[in-house]
PDB file of C-alpha atoms in Angstrom:
ATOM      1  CA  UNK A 191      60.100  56.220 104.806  1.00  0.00           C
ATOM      2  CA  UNK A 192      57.945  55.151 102.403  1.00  0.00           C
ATOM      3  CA  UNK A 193      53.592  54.032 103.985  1.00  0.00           C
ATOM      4  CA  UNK A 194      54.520  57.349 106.466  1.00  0.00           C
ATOM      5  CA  UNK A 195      52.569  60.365 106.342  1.00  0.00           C
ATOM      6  CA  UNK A 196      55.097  62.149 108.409  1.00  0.00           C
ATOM      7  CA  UNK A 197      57.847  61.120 110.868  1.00  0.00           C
ATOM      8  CA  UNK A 198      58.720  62.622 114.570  1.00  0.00           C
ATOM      9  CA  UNK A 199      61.795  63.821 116.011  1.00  0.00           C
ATOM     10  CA  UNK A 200      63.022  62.180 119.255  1.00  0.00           C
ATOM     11  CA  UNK A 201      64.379  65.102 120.443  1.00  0.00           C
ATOM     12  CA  UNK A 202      62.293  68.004 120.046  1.00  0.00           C
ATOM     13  CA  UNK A 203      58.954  65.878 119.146  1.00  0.00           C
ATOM     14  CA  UNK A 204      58.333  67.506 116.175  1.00  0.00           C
ATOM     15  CA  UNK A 205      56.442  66.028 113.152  1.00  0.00           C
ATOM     16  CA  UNK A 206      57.509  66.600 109.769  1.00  0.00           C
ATOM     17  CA  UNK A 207      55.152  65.724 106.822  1.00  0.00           C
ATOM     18  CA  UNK A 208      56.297  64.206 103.675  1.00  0.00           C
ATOM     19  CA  UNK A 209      59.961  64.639 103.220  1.00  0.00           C
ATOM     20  CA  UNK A 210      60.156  67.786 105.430  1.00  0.00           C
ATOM     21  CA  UNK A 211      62.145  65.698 107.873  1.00  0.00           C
ATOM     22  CA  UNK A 212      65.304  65.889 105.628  1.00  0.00           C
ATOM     23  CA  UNK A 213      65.603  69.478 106.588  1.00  0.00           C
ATOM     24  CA  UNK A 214      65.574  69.247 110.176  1.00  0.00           C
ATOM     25  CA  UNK A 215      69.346  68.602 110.691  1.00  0.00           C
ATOM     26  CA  UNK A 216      69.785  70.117 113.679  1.00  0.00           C
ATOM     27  CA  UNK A 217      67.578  70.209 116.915  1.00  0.00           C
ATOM     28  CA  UNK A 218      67.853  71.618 120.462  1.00  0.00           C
ATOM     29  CA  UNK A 219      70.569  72.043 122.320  1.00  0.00           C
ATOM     30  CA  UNK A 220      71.901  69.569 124.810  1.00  0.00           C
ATOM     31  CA  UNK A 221      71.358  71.986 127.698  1.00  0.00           C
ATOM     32  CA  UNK A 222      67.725  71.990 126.753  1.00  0.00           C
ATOM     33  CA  UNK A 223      67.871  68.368 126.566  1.00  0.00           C
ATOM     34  CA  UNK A 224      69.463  67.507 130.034  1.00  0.00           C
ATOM     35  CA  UNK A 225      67.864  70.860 131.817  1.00  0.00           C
ATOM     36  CA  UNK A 226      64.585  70.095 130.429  1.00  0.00           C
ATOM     37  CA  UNK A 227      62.118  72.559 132.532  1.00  0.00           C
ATOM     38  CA  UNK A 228      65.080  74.390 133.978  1.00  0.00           C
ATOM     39  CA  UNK A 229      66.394  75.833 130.982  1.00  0.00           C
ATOM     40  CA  UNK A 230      65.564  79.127 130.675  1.00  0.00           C
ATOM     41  CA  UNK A 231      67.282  79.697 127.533  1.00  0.00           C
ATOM     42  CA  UNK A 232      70.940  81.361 126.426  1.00  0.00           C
ATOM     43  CA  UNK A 233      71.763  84.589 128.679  1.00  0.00           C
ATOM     44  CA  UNK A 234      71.576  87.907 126.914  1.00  0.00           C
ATOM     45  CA  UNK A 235      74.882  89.383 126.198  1.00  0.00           C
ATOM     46  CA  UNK A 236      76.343  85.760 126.273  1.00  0.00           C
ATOM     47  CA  UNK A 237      80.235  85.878 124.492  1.00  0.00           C
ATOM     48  CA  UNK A 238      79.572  82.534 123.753  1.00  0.00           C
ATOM     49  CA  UNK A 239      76.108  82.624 122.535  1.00  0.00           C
ATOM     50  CA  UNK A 240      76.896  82.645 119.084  1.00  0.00           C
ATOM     51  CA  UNK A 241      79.738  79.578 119.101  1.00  0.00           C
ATOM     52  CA  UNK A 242      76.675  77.512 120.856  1.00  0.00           C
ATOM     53  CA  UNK A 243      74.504  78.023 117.735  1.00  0.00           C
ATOM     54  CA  UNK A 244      77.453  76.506 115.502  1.00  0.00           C
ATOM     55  CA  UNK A 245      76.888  73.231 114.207  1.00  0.00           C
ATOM     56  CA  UNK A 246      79.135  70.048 114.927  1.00  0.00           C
ATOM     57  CA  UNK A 247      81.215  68.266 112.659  1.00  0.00           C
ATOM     58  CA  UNK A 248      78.678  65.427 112.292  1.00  0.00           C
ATOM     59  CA  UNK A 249      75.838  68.247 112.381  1.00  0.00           C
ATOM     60  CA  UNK A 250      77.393  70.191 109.425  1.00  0.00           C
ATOM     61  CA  UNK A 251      77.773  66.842 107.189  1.00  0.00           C
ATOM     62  CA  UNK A 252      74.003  65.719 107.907  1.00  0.00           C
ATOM     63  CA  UNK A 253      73.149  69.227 106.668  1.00  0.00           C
ATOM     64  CA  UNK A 254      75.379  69.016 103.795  1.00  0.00           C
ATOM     65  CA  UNK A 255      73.845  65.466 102.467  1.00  0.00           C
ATOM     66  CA  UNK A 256      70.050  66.899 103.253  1.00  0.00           C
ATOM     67  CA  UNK A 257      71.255  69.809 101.043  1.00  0.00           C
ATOM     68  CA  UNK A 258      72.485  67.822  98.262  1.00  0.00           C
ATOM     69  CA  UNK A 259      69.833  66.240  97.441  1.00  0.00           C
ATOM     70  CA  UNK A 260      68.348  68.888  95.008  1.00  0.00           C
ATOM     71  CA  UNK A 261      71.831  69.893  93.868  1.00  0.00           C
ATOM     72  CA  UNK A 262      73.202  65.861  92.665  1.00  0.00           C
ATOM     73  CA  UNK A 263      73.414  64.914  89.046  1.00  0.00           C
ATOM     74  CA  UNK A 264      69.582  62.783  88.199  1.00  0.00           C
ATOM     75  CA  UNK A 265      71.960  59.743  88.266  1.00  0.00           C
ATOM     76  CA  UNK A 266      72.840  59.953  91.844  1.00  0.00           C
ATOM     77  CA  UNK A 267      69.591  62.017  92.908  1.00  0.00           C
ATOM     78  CA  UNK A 268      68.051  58.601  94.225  1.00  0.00           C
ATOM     79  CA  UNK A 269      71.061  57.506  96.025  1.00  0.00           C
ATOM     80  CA  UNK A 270      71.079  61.065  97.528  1.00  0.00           C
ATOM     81  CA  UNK A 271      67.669  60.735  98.605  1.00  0.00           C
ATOM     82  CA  UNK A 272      68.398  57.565 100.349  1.00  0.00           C
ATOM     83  CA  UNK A 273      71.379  58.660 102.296  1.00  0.00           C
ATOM     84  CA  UNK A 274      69.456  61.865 103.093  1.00  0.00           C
ATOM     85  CA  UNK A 275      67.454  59.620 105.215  1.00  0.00           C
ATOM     86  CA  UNK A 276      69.528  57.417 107.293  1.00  0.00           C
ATOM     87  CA  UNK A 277      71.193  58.329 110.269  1.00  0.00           C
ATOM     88  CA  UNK A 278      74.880  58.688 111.589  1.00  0.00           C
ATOM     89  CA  UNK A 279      76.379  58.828 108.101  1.00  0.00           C
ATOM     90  CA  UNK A 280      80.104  58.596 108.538  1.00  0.00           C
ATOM     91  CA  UNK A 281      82.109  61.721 107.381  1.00  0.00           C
ATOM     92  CA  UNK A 282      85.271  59.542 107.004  1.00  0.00           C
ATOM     93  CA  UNK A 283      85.788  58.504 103.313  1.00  0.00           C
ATOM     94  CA  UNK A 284      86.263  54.649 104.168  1.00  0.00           C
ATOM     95  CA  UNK A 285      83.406  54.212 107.097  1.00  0.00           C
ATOM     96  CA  UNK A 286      81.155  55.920 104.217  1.00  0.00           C
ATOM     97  CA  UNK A 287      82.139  53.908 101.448  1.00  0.00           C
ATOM     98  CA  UNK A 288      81.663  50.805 103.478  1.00  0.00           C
ATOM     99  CA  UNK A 289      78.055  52.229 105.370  1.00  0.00           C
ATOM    100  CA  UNK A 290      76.879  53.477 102.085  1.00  0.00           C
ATOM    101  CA  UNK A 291      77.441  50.361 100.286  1.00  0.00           C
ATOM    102  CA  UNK A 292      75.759  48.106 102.664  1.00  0.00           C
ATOM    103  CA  UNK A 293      72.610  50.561 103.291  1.00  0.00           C
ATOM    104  CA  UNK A 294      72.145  51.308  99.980  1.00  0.00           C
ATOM    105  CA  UNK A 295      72.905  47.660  98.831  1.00  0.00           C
ATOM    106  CA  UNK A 296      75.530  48.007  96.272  1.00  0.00           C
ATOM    107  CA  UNK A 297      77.493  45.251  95.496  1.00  0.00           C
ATOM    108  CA  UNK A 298      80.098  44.445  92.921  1.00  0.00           C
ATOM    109  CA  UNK A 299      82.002  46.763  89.866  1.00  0.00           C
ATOM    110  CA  UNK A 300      78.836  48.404  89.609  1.00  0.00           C
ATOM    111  CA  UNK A 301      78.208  49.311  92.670  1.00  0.00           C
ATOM    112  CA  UNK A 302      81.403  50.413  93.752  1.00  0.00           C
ATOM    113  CA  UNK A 303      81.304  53.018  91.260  1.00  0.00           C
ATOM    114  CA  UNK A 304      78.128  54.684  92.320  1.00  0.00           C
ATOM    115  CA  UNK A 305      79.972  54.921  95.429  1.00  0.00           C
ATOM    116  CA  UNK A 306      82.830  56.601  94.346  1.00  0.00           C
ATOM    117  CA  UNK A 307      80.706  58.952  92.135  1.00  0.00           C
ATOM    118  CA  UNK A 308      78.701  59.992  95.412  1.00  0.00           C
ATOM    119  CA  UNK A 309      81.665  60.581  97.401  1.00  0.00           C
ATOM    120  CA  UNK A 310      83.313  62.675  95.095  1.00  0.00           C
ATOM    121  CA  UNK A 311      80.190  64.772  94.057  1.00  0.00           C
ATOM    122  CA  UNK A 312      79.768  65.082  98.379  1.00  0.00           C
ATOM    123  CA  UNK A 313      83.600  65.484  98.764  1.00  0.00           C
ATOM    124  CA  UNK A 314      82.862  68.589  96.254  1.00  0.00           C
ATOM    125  CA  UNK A 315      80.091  69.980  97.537  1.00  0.00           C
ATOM    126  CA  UNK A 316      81.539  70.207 100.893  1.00  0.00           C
ATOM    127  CA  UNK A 317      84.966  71.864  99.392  1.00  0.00           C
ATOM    128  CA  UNK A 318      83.172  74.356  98.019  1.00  0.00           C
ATOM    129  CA  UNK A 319      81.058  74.831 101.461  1.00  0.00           C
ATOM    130  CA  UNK A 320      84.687  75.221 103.165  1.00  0.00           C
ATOM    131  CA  UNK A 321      85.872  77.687 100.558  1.00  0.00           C
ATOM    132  CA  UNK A 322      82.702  80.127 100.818  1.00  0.00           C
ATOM    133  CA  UNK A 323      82.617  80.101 104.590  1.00  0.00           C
ATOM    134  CA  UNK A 324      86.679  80.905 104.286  1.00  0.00           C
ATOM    135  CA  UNK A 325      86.196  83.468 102.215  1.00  0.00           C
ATOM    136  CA  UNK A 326      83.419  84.991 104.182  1.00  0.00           C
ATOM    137  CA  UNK A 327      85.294  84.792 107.499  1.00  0.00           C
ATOM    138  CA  UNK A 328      88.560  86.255 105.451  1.00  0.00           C
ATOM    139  CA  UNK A 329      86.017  89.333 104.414  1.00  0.00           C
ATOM    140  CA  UNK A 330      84.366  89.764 107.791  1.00  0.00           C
ATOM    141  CA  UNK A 331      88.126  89.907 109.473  1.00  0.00           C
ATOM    142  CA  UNK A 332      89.219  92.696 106.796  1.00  0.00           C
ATOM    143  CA  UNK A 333      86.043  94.624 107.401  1.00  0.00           C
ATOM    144  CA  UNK A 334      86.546  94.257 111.493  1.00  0.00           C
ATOM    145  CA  UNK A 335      90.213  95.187 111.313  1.00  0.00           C
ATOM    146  CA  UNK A 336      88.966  98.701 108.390  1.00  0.00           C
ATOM    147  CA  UNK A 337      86.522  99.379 110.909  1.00  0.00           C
ATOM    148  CA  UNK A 338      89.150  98.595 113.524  1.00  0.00           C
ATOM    149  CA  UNK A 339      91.312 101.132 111.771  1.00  0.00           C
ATOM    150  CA  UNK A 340      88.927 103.546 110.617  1.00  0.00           C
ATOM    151  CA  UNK A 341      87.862 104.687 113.952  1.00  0.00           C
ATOM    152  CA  UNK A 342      91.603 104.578 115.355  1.00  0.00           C
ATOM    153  CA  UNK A 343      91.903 107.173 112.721  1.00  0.00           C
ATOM    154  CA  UNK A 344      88.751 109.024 113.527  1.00  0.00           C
ATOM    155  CA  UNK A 345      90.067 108.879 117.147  1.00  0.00           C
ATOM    156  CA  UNK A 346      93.376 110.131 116.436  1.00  0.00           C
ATOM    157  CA  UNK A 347      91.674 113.272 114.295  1.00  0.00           C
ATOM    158  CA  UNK A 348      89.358 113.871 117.503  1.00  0.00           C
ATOM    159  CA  UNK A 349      92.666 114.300 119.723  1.00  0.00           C
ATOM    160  CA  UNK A 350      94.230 116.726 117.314  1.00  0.00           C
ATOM    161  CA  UNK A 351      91.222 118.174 116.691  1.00  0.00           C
ATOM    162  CA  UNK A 352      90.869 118.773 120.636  1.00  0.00           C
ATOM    163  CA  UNK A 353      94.803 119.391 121.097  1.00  0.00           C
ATOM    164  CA  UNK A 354      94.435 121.935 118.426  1.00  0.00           C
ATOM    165  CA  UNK A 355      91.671 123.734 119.947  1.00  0.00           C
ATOM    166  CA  UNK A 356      93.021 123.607 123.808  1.00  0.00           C
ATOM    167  CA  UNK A 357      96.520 125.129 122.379  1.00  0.00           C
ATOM    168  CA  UNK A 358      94.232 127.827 120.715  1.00  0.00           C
ATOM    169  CA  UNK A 359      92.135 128.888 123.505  1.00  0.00           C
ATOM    170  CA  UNK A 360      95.257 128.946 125.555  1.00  0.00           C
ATOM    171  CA  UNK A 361      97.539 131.138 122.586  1.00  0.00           C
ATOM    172  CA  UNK A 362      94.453 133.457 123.020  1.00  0.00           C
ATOM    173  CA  UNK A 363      93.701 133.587 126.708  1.00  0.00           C
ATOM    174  CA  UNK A 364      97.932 134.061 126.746  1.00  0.00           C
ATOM    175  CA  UNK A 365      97.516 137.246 124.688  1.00  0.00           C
ATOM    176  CA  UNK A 366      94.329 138.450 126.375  1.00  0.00           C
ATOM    177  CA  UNK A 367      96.108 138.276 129.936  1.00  0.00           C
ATOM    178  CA  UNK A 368      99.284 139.797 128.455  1.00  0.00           C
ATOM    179  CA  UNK A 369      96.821 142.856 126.869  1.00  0.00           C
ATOM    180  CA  UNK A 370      95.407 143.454 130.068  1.00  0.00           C
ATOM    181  CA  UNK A 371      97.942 143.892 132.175  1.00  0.00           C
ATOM    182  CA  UNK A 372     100.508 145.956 130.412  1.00  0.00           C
ATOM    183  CA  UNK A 373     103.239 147.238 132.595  1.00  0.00           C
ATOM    184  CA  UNK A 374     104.800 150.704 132.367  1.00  0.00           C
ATOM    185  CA  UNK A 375     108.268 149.976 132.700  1.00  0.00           C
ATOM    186  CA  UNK A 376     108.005 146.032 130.306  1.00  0.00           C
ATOM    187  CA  UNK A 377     106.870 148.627 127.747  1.00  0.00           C
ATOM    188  CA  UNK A 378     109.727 150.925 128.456  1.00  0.00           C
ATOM    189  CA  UNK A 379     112.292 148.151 128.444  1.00  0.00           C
ATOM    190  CA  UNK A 380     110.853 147.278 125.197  1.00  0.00           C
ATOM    191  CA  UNK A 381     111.336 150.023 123.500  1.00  0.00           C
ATOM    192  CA  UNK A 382     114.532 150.630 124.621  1.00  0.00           C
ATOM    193  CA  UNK A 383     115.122 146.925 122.928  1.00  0.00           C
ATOM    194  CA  UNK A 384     113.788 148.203 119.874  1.00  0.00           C
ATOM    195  CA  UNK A 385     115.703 151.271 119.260  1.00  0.00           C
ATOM    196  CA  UNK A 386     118.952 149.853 120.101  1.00  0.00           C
ATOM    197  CA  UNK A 387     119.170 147.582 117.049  1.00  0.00           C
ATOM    198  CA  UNK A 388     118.082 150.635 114.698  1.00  0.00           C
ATOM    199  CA  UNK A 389     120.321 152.497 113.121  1.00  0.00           C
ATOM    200  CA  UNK A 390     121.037 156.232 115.141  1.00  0.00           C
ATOM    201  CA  UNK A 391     118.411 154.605 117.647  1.00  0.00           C
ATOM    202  CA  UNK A 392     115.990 156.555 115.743  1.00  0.00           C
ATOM    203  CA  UNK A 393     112.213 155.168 114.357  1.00  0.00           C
ATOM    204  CA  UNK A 394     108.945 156.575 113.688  1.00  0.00           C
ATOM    205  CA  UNK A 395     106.865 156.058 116.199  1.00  0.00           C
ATOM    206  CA  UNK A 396     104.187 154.104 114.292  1.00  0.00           C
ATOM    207  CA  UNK A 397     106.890 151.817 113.556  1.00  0.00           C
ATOM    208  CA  UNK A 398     108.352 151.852 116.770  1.00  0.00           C
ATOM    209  CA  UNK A 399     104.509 150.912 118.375  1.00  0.00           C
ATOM    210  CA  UNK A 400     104.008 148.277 115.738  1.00  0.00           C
ATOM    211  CA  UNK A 401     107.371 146.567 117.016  1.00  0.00           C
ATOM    212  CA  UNK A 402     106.495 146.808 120.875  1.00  0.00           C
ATOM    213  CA  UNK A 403     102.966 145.205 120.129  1.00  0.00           C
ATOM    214  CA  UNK A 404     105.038 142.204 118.179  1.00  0.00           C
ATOM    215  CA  UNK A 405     107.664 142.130 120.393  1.00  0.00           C
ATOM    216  CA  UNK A 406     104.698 141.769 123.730  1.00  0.00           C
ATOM    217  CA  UNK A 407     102.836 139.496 121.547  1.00  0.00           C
ATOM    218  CA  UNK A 408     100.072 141.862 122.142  1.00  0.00           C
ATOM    219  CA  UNK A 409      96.726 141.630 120.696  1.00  0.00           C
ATOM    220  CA  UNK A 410      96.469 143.683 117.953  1.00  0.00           C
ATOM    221  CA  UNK A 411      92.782 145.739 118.180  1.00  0.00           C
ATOM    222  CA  UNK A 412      92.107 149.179 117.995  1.00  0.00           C
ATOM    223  CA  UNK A 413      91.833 149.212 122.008  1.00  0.00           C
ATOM    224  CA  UNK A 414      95.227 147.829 122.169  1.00  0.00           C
ATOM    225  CA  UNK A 415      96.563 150.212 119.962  1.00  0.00           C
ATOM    226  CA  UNK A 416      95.011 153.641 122.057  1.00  0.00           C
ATOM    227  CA  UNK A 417      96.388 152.070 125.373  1.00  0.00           C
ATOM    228  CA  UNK A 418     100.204 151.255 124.036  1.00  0.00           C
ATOM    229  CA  UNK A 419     100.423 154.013 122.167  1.00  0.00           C
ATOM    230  CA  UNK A 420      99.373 156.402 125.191  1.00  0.00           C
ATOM    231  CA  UNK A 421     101.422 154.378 127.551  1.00  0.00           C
ATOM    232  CA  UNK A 422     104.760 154.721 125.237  1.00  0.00           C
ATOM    233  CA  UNK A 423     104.282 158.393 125.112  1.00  0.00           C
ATOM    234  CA  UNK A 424     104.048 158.753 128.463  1.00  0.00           C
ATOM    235  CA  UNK A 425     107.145 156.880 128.881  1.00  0.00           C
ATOM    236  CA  UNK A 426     108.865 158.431 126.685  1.00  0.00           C
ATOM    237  CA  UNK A 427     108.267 162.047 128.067  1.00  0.00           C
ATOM    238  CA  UNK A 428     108.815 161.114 131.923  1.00  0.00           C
ATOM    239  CA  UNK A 429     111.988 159.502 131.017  1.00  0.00           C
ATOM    240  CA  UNK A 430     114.457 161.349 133.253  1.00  0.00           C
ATOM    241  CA  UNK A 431     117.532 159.725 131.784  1.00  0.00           C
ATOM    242  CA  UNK A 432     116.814 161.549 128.713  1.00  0.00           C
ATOM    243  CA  UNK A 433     117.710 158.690 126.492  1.00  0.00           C
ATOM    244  CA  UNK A 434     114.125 158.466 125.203  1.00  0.00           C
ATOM    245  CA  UNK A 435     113.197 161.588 122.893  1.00  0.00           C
ATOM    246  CA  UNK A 436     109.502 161.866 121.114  1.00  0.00           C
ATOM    247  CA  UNK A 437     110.155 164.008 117.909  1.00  0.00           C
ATOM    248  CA  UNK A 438     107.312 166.272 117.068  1.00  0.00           C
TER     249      UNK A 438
END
């Protein structure tokens, strides 16, 4: 307003300077309005703290005519100025045509045009507004659903990762407990296995060892080797069917 050093919000008392008023298009909220002394402010961890902070409708068109101000053409900069400063500007295309026309005073041909030329250049500007904030919502839902999917992935690695391991520890502790308890007579029963599917039921008997150890899925260490190989011999010569026969 033009005499005024600075003008004061009703709201939130504030005084703005100069034109610094233009930018203040939003104010407290209406629970610190009503609650006055009482409010103690949004609650941490609130879901809904951040869709209280979004503007209204009528909020985001006040901020969109204080914005574009610096952005209109020089013809319309004036006009823009003007708006800028009144309040309750319709959004609707007819209420504005109609409140900006008698506010600003224009009449006739003339007149009508600068309308149309401001509600097209605002019509614009806020098309443009609706496309970025689109486009950033459509990128912050593809990066939430790839982070969404990259640690589904990193999950499902993790369970392999730990199925993997808990089948290997129990493959090994399987062989350990099989290598520590070795029983006379599985070994001889073994053997016998062995020999019957050779040819003349004959084998060397580094071969034939090598096959029992497979055949037990036995651990295969020098240990293992001492302890089979003494237990097979001793198998061998106390068999008192005769049908097992150590050659030199």
């Amino acid at each position: 307003p033009q005499g005024c050093y600075a003008v004061s919000c009703v709201d939130c008392s504030v005084s703005f300077p100069g034109d610094d008023y233009r930018k203040h298009t939003s104010c407290i909220s209406e629970a610190e309005r009503y609650e006055k002394t009482i409010y103690r402010g949004p609650r941490k961890n609130d879901p809904n703290a951040a869709k209280n902070k979004k503007l209204s409708p009528q909020e985001a068109w006040v901020a969109l005519i204080a914005d574009s101000a610096a952005a209109a053409p020089q013809s319309l900069k004036g006009y823009m100025d003007q708006i800028a400063s009144l309040d309750n500007v319709p959004r609707k295309e007819k209420q504005f045509r109609n409140f900006t026309a008698n506010s600003l005073r224009l009449r006739g041909p003339s007149g009508t045009k600068i309308v149309d030329e401001i509600w097209k250049f605002l019509s614009k500007l806020r098309e443009e507004q609706r496309a970025e904030r689109e486009a950033a919502q459509k990128l912050q839902k593809q990066q939430e659903e790839e982070e969404k999917a990259a640690a589904a992935e990193q999950k499902k690695e993790s369970d392999e990762s730990q199925n993997n391991d808990s089948d290997s520890t129990q493959s090994s502790t399987t062989k350990i407990k099989t290598s520590t308890q070795l029983s006379a007579k599985e070994i001889k029963k073994v053997v016998k296995k062995v020999l019957k599917k050779t040819p003349g039921h004959q084998m060397k008997f580094k071969k034939l060892r090598k096959e029992v150890q497979s055949k037990m899925a036995l651990v295969k260490n020098d240990a293992m080797k001492k302890d089979l190989q003494k237990l097979m011999k001793q198998e061998i010569t106390a068999d008192s069917n005769k049908k097992l026969r150590l050659d030199g």
